[in-house]
CSV table of C-alpha atoms and ligand atoms in Angstrom, one decimal:
chain,number,residue,atom,x,y,z
A,1,UNK,CA,-16.7,-22.5,-0.1
A,2,UNK,CA,-13.8,-24.3,-1.7
A,3,UNK,CA,-11.8,-22.8,-4.6
A,4,UNK,CA,-12.2,-24.0,-8.1
A,5,UNK,CA,-9.7,-26.7,-9.2
A,6,UNK,CA,-6.3,-25.3,-10.0
A,7,UNK,CA,-2.7,-26.4,-10.6
A,8,UNK,CA,-0.1,-25.4,-8.1
A,9,UNK,CA,3.6,-24.7,-8.8
A,10,UNK,CA,6.2,-23.6,-6.3
A,11,UNK,CA,9.3,-22.6,-8.4
A,12,UNK,CA,12.7,-22.1,-6.8
A,13,UNK,CA,13.9,-19.3,-9.0
A,14,UNK,CA,12.5,-16.1,-10.4
A,15,UNK,CA,13.2,-17.1,-14.0
A,16,UNK,CA,11.2,-20.3,-13.5
A,17,UNK,CA,8.3,-18.4,-12.0
A,18,UNK,CA,8.3,-16.0,-14.9
A,19,UNK,CA,8.3,-18.8,-17.4
A,20,UNK,CA,5.4,-20.5,-15.7
A,21,UNK,CA,3.4,-17.2,-15.7
A,22,UNK,CA,4.3,-16.7,-19.4
A,23,UNK,CA,3.0,-20.1,-20.3
A,24,UNK,CA,0.0,-19.8,-18.1
A,25,UNK,CA,-1.2,-16.6,-19.7
A,26,UNK,CA,-4.1,-14.8,-18.1
A,27,UNK,CA,-5.1,-17.9,-16.2
A,28,UNK,CA,-2.0,-17.9,-14.0
A,29,UNK,CA,-1.7,-16.0,-10.7
A,30,UNK,CA,1.2,-15.2,-8.4
A,31,UNK,CA,0.8,-16.3,-4.7
A,32,UNK,CA,2.8,-14.3,-2.2
A,33,UNK,CA,1.3,-14.0,1.3
A,34,UNK,CA,-2.1,-15.4,0.1
A,35,UNK,CA,-4.0,-13.1,2.4
A,36,UNK,CA,-6.0,-11.6,-0.5
A,37,UNK,CA,-5.7,-14.2,-3.2
A,38,UNK,CA,-6.8,-17.2,-1.1
A,39,UNK,CA,-10.0,-15.5,0.3
A,40,UNK,CA,-10.9,-14.4,-3.3
A,41,UNK,CA,-10.4,-18.0,-4.6
A,42,UNK,CA,-12.5,-19.4,-1.8
A,43,UNK,CA,-15.2,-17.0,-2.6
A,44,UNK,CA,-14.7,-17.8,-6.3
A,45,UNK,CA,-14.2,-14.2,-7.2
A,46,UNK,CA,-10.9,-15.4,-8.6
A,47,UNK,CA,-10.5,-18.8,-10.3
A,48,UNK,CA,-7.0,-19.0,-11.7
A,49,UNK,CA,-6.1,-22.3,-13.4
A,50,UNK,CA,-2.5,-22.0,-12.2
A,51,UNK,CA,-1.2,-20.6,-8.9
A,52,UNK,CA,2.5,-19.8,-9.0
A,53,UNK,CA,3.7,-19.7,-5.3
A,54,UNK,CA,6.8,-17.5,-5.1
A,55,UNK,CA,7.5,-18.3,-1.4
A,56,UNK,CA,10.3,-20.8,-2.3
A,57,UNK,CA,12.3,-18.3,-4.3
A,58,UNK,CA,15.2,-17.2,-2.2
A,59,UNK,CA,16.3,-13.6,-1.6
A,60,UNK,CA,13.0,-11.8,-1.8
A,61,UNK,CA,12.2,-11.5,1.9
A,62,UNK,CA,14.3,-8.4,2.5
A,63,UNK,CA,13.9,-4.8,3.3
A,64,UNK,CA,17.0,-2.7,3.3
A,65,UNK,CA,18.3,0.8,3.0
A,66,UNK,CA,21.0,1.7,0.5
A,67,UNK,CA,23.9,4.0,1.5
A,68,UNK,CA,22.1,7.0,0.0
A,69,UNK,CA,18.9,6.2,2.0
A,70,UNK,CA,16.9,4.5,-0.8
A,71,UNK,CA,14.6,1.9,0.9
A,72,UNK,CA,14.0,-1.4,-0.9
A,73,UNK,CA,11.3,-3.8,0.1
A,74,UNK,CA,11.4,-7.3,-1.5
A,75,UNK,CA,8.4,-9.2,-2.8
A,76,UNK,CA,8.3,-11.5,0.3
A,77,UNK,CA,8.8,-8.9,3.0
A,78,UNK,CA,5.9,-9.4,5.3
A,79,UNK,CA,3.8,-6.6,6.9
A,80,UNK,CA,5.1,-7.8,10.3
A,81,UNK,CA,8.8,-7.4,9.3
A,82,UNK,CA,8.0,-3.7,8.5
A,83,UNK,CA,6.0,-3.3,11.7
A,84,UNK,CA,9.1,-4.4,13.8
A,85,UNK,CA,11.7,-2.9,11.6
A,86,UNK,CA,14.7,-1.1,13.1
A,87,UNK,CA,15.4,0.3,9.7
A,88,UNK,CA,12.1,2.2,9.5
A,89,UNK,CA,12.0,3.3,13.1
A,90,UNK,CA,12.8,7.0,13.5
A,91,UNK,CA,13.3,7.8,9.8
A,92,UNK,CA,10.1,6.6,8.0
A,93,UNK,CA,7.2,8.2,9.9
A,94,UNK,CA,4.6,7.4,7.2
A,95,UNK,CA,5.5,3.8,6.9
A,96,UNK,CA,5.9,3.2,10.7
A,97,UNK,CA,2.4,4.7,11.2
A,98,UNK,CA,0.8,2.4,8.6
A,99,UNK,CA,2.5,-0.9,9.4
A,100,UNK,CA,0.7,-1.7,12.7
A,101,UNK,CA,-2.7,-0.8,11.3
A,102,UNK,CA,-2.7,-3.2,8.3
A,103,UNK,CA,-5.3,-5.9,9.1
A,104,UNK,CA,-4.5,-8.0,12.2
A,105,UNK,CA,-1.4,-9.8,13.5
A,106,UNK,CA,-2.2,-13.0,11.7
A,107,UNK,CA,-2.6,-11.4,8.3
A,108,UNK,CA,0.5,-9.2,9.0
A,109,UNK,CA,2.6,-12.3,9.6
A,110,UNK,CA,2.0,-13.7,6.1
A,111,UNK,CA,0.8,-10.7,3.9
A,112,UNK,CA,3.4,-8.7,2.0
A,113,UNK,CA,3.7,-5.0,1.1
A,114,UNK,CA,4.4,-5.8,-2.5
A,115,UNK,CA,1.4,-8.2,-2.6
A,116,UNK,CA,-0.8,-5.5,-1.2
A,117,UNK,CA,0.4,-3.1,-4.0
A,118,UNK,CA,-0.3,-5.7,-6.6
A,119,UNK,CA,-3.7,-6.5,-5.2
A,120,UNK,CA,-4.6,-2.8,-5.7
A,121,UNK,CA,-7.5,-2.8,-3.4
A,122,UNK,CA,-9.0,0.7,-3.1
A,123,UNK,CA,-8.9,0.1,0.7
A,124,UNK,CA,-5.3,-1.2,0.7
A,125,UNK,CA,-3.2,0.9,3.0
A,126,UNK,CA,0.2,0.4,1.5
A,127,UNK,CA,-0.6,1.7,-1.9
A,128,UNK,CA,-1.5,5.1,-0.4
A,129,UNK,CA,1.7,5.1,1.7
A,130,UNK,CA,4.0,4.2,-1.2
A,131,UNK,CA,2.2,6.7,-3.5
A,132,UNK,CA,2.6,9.6,-1.0
A,133,UNK,CA,6.3,8.7,-0.7
A,134,UNK,CA,6.8,8.9,-4.4
A,135,UNK,CA,7.8,5.2,-4.6
A,136,UNK,CA,8.0,2.8,-7.5
A,137,UNK,CA,7.7,-0.9,-8.2
A,138,UNK,CA,10.3,-2.9,-10.0
A,139,UNK,CA,8.8,-5.5,-12.3
A,140,UNK,CA,10.6,-8.4,-13.8
A,141,UNK,CA,9.3,-10.3,-16.9
A,142,UNK,CA,10.7,-12.4,-19.7
A,143,UNK,CA,12.2,-9.3,-21.4
A,144,UNK,CA,14.0,-8.1,-18.2
A,145,UNK,CA,13.1,-5.6,-15.6
A,146,UNK,CA,11.3,-2.2,-15.6
A,147,UNK,CA,10.4,0.4,-13.1
A,148,UNK,CA,6.7,1.6,-12.7
A,149,UNK,CA,6.0,4.7,-10.6
A,150,UNK,CA,3.5,3.9,-7.9
A,151,UNK,CA,1.2,6.7,-9.2
A,152,UNK,CA,0.9,4.7,-12.4
A,153,UNK,CA,1.0,1.2,-10.9
A,154,UNK,CA,-2.6,1.1,-9.7
A,155,UNK,CA,-4.6,1.3,-12.9
A,156,UNK,CA,-8.0,0.8,-11.3
A,157,UNK,CA,-9.8,-1.1,-8.6
A,158,UNK,CA,-8.0,-4.4,-8.2
A,159,UNK,CA,-6.0,-3.7,-11.3
A,160,UNK,CA,-2.3,-3.0,-11.7
A,161,UNK,CA,0.1,-2.2,-14.5
A,162,UNK,CA,1.9,-5.5,-14.6
A,163,UNK,CA,1.8,-7.8,-17.7
A,164,UNK,CA,0.5,-11.3,-17.0
A,165,UNK,CA,4.0,-12.7,-17.0
A,166,UNK,CA,5.7,-10.0,-14.9
A,167,UNK,CA,6.4,-10.4,-11.2
A,168,UNK,CA,6.8,-7.3,-8.9
A,169,UNK,CA,10.1,-8.0,-7.3
A,170,UNK,CA,10.5,-5.0,-5.1
A,171,UNK,CA,9.0,-1.7,-4.0
A,172,UNK,CA,11.4,1.2,-3.8
A,173,UNK,CA,11.1,4.4,-1.7
A,174,UNK,CA,13.5,7.1,-2.9
A,175,UNK,CA,16.0,8.6,-0.5
A,176,UNK,CA,14.7,11.8,1.1
A,177,UNK,CA,16.1,15.1,-0.1
A,178,UNK,CA,15.4,16.8,3.2
A,179,UNK,CA,14.1,16.1,6.7
A,180,UNK,CA,11.1,13.7,6.5
A,181,UNK,CA,7.9,14.1,8.4
A,182,UNK,CA,4.3,12.8,7.8
A,183,UNK,CA,2.2,9.9,8.9
A,184,UNK,CA,-0.7,7.7,8.2
A,185,UNK,CA,-4.1,7.9,9.8
A,186,UNK,CA,-6.9,5.3,9.3
A,187,UNK,CA,-10.5,5.4,10.4
A,188,UNK,CA,-11.6,1.9,11.0
A,189,UNK,CA,-14.8,0.4,12.5
A,190,UNK,CA,-12.8,-2.0,14.7
A,191,UNK,CA,-9.2,-3.2,15.0
A,192,UNK,CA,-8.1,-5.1,12.0
A,193,UNK,CA,-10.8,-3.7,9.7
A,194,UNK,CA,-10.2,-2.2,6.3
A,195,UNK,CA,-10.1,1.6,6.1
A,196,UNK,CA,-13.3,3.6,6.1
A,197,UNK,CA,-10.9,6.5,5.4
A,198,UNK,CA,-7.1,6.4,5.2
A,199,UNK,CA,-4.8,9.3,4.6
A,200,UNK,CA,-1.0,9.1,4.0
A,201,UNK,CA,1.1,12.2,4.1
A,202,UNK,CA,4.9,12.4,3.4
A,203,UNK,CA,6.7,15.7,3.5
A,204,UNK,CA,10.4,16.6,3.1
A,205,UNK,CA,11.7,19.9,4.4
A,206,UNK,CA,15.0,21.6,3.6
A,207,UNK,CA,16.1,24.8,5.3
A,208,UNK,CA,12.6,25.2,6.8
A,209,UNK,CA,10.9,25.0,3.4
A,210,UNK,CA,8.9,22.1,2.1
A,211,UNK,CA,10.8,20.7,-0.8
A,212,UNK,CA,8.7,17.7,-1.6
A,213,UNK,CA,5.3,16.4,-0.5
A,214,UNK,CA,2.9,13.6,-1.2
A,215,UNK,CA,-0.7,12.9,-0.1
A,216,UNK,CA,-2.7,9.8,-1.0
A,217,UNK,CA,-6.1,8.5,0.1
A,218,UNK,CA,-7.4,5.1,1.0
A,219,UNK,CA,-10.9,3.9,0.7
A,220,UNK,CA,-12.5,7.1,-0.6
A,221,UNK,CA,-12.6,6.3,-4.3
A,222,UNK,CA,-12.6,3.5,-6.8
A,223,UNK,CA,-8.9,3.2,-6.5
A,224,UNK,CA,-6.0,4.7,-4.4
A,225,UNK,CA,-6.2,8.4,-4.9
A,226,UNK,CA,-3.0,10.4,-5.5
A,227,UNK,CA,-4.0,13.8,-4.2
A,228,UNK,CA,-1.1,15.5,-6.1
A,229,UNK,CA,-2.7,19.0,-6.2
A,230,UNK,CA,-3.2,18.9,-2.4
A,231,UNK,CA,0.5,17.9,-1.9
A,232,UNK,CA,1.7,20.7,-4.3
A,233,UNK,CA,0.0,23.3,-2.1
A,234,UNK,CA,2.6,22.5,0.6
A,235,UNK,CA,5.7,22.8,-1.6
A,236,UNK,CA,7.9,25.9,-1.8
A,237,UNK,CA,7.0,27.5,1.5
A,238,UNK,CA,7.5,26.7,5.2
A,239,UNK,CA,4.7,24.6,6.6
A,240,UNK,CA,2.1,27.0,8.0
A,241,UNK,CA,-1.5,26.7,9.3
A,242,UNK,CA,-2.6,28.3,6.1
A,243,UNK,CA,-0.8,25.9,3.7
A,244,UNK,CA,-2.0,22.9,5.8
A,245,UNK,CA,-5.6,24.1,5.6
A,246,UNK,CA,-5.3,24.6,1.9
A,247,UNK,CA,-3.8,21.1,1.4
A,248,UNK,CA,-6.5,19.6,3.6
A,249,UNK,CA,-9.2,21.3,1.5
A,250,UNK,CA,-7.7,20.1,-1.8
A,251,UNK,CA,-7.3,16.5,-0.5
A,252,UNK,CA,-11.0,16.5,0.6
A,253,UNK,CA,-11.9,17.7,-2.9
A,254,UNK,CA,-9.8,15.0,-4.5
A,255,UNK,CA,-11.6,12.3,-2.5
A,256,UNK,CA,-14.5,10.4,-4.2
A,257,UNK,CA,-16.2,8.7,-1.2
A,258,UNK,CA,-19.6,7.0,-1.4
A,259,UNK,CA,-22.2,6.9,1.2
A,260,UNK,CA,-22.5,3.4,2.7
A,261,UNK,CA,-23.0,1.6,6.0
A,262,UNK,CA,-19.8,3.1,7.3
A,263,UNK,CA,-20.8,6.7,6.9
A,264,UNK,CA,-21.9,9.3,4.5
A,265,UNK,CA,-19.8,10.7,1.7
A,266,UNK,CA,-19.8,14.0,3.4
A,267,UNK,CA,-18.5,12.5,6.7
A,268,UNK,CA,-15.7,10.7,4.9
A,269,UNK,CA,-14.7,13.8,3.0
A,270,UNK,CA,-14.6,15.6,6.3
A,271,UNK,CA,-12.4,12.9,7.8
A,272,UNK,CA,-9.9,13.2,4.9
A,273,UNK,CA,-9.6,16.9,5.7
A,274,UNK,CA,-9.3,16.3,9.4
A,275,UNK,CA,-6.6,13.7,9.0
A,276,UNK,CA,-4.4,15.9,6.7
A,277,UNK,CA,-4.6,18.7,9.3
A,278,UNK,CA,-4.0,16.2,12.2
A,279,UNK,CA,-0.9,14.6,10.6
A,280,UNK,CA,0.7,17.9,9.6
A,281,UNK,CA,-0.1,20.3,12.4
A,282,UNK,CA,2.4,18.9,14.9
A,283,UNK,CA,5.2,19.6,12.4
A,284,UNK,CA,4.5,23.3,12.7
A,285,UNK,CA,7.3,25.2,14.4
A,286,UNK,CA,9.7,22.4,13.6
A,287,UNK,CA,8.1,19.8,15.8
A,288,UNK,CA,8.0,16.1,14.8
A,289,UNK,CA,4.8,15.2,13.0
A,290,UNK,CA,2.2,13.0,14.6
A,291,UNK,CA,2.7,10.0,12.5
A,292,UNK,CA,-0.7,8.7,13.6
A,293,UNK,CA,-2.4,5.4,13.8
A,294,UNK,CA,-6.0,4.4,13.7
A,295,UNK,CA,-9.3,5.7,15.0
A,296,UNK,CA,-12.5,3.8,15.4
A,297,UNK,CA,-15.9,4.9,14.3
A,298,UNK,CA,-19.1,3.3,15.3
B,301,FAD,C1,-9.0,-10.4,7.4
B,301,FAD,C2,-8.1,-9.6,6.5
B,301,FAD,C3,-8.0,-8.2,6.8
B,301,FAD,C4,-7.3,-7.4,6.0
B,301,FAD,N1,-7.2,-6.1,6.3
B,301,FAD,C5,-6.4,-5.2,5.6
B,301,FAD,C6,-6.2,-3.9,5.9
B,301,FAD,O1,-6.7,-3.4,6.9
B,301,FAD,N2,-5.4,-3.1,5.1
B,301,FAD,C7,-4.8,-3.6,4.0
B,301,FAD,O2,-4.1,-2.9,3.3
B,301,FAD,N3,-4.9,-4.9,3.7
B,301,FAD,C8,-5.7,-5.7,4.4
B,301,FAD,N4,-5.8,-7.1,4.1
B,301,FAD,C9,-5.1,-7.6,2.9
B,301,FAD,C10,-3.7,-8.0,3.3
B,301,FAD,O3,-2.9,-6.8,3.6
B,301,FAD,C11,-2.9,-8.7,2.1
B,301,FAD,O4,-1.8,-9.3,2.7
B,301,FAD,C12,-2.5,-8.0,1.0
B,301,FAD,O5,-3.5,-7.2,0.4
B,301,FAD,C13,-1.9,-8.9,-0.2
B,301,FAD,O6,-0.7,-9.3,0.1
B,301,FAD,P1,-0.3,-10.9,0.0
B,301,FAD,O7,1.1,-11.0,0.1
B,301,FAD,O8,-1.1,-11.6,1.0
B,301,FAD,O9,-0.8,-11.1,-1.5
B,301,FAD,P2,-1.5,-12.4,-2.2
B,301,FAD,O10,-2.9,-12.6,-1.5
B,301,FAD,O11,-0.6,-13.5,-2.3
B,301,FAD,O12,-1.8,-11.8,-3.6
B,301,FAD,C14,-2.7,-10.7,-3.8
B,301,FAD,C15,-2.7,-10.3,-5.3
B,301,FAD,O13,-1.5,-9.8,-5.8
B,301,FAD,C16,-0.8,-10.6,-6.7
B,301,FAD,N5,0.6,-10.6,-6.3
B,301,FAD,C17,1.1,-10.8,-5.1
B,301,FAD,N6,2.4,-10.6,-5.0
B,301,FAD,C18,2.8,-10.4,-6.3
B,301,FAD,C19,4.0,-10.1,-6.9
B,301,FAD,N7,5.2,-10.1,-6.2
B,301,FAD,N8,4.0,-9.9,-8.3
B,301,FAD,C20,2.9,-9.9,-9.0
B,301,FAD,N9,1.7,-10.1,-8.5
B,301,FAD,C21,1.6,-10.4,-7.1
B,301,FAD,C22,-1.5,-11.9,-6.6
B,301,FAD,O14,-1.4,-12.6,-7.9
B,301,FAD,C23,-2.9,-11.6,-6.2
B,301,FAD,O15,-3.6,-11.2,-7.4
B,301,FAD,C24,-6.6,-7.9,4.9
B,301,FAD,C25,-6.7,-9.3,4.6
B,301,FAD,C26,-7.4,-10.1,5.4
B,301,FAD,C27,-7.5,-11.6,5.0
């Protein structure tokens, strides 16, 4: 199917793009990688009257680490850049585990992490990863910029906290306060598929004690699930088989899966539990965590 008729603008500055969005009201949409928006338009699930393509705006295609270890990912940083990143390798186990299992190589070449966060698909992998890492989104609008914690950014299925005239300019992952471990595991029916179940875990350890933890779930609820209670069960003690089991139980309880053609709710809840244990168990006794990848289910 062809999309409905729409106007197309490709501004060369952020201020121009914001002005176009402001004037376009609710009928205007940002286009980044187009890997979610274009299919939705072709199916006529989305029919914006104005598409504001941000790909000609210079200086948004970065990902970089500040001197203190804060990671910044610009609005036009593609999934593939993160998959091949030397910056992430070795120091960002949750992100390096997720990057290669987002969609397929074609989608990864165009799609962006920030676009994925904005799209707020309950099956989007990056929203769970950034939530588990305690990240935030920097939004810029006519009145200036503001910071939105990732846990507040996804407001529902395919809904985010941006105003209609705001652009998400970057995602930020705070610097670690200790040694980082964790990973991302995704159950998918075949390579390139959306997650049947995805689990992101990020843990920081100082002096053998877990100082910070995040767990977030993909595809097992109406939106990305921040399993904060499960993560809290890990904090304040050394990682142990008992704390991992407790966190895994709480994460499974936080999930809200539905039975469908991919599996029963019970099976998906079981996979949440299994993935939490599987990601964290290799970190016991100070070992590096299995940062994971994907598994296929029939
Ligand atoms: C075949 C296929 C398989 C896929 N599989 C997966 C998968 O396994 N896992 C997964 O996580 N994703 C998957 N995706 C989605 C893919 O990751 C998209 O790239 C991503 O969801 C959106 O990023 P984008 O840059 O393409 O955004 P776009 O499609 O350009 O935009 C998506 C939405 O976000 C808004 N938006 C984008 N950028 C901004 C911004 N900077 N500020 C404000 N609003 C913005 C747009 O207006 C639009 O509403 C798949 C897509 C396809 C086509």
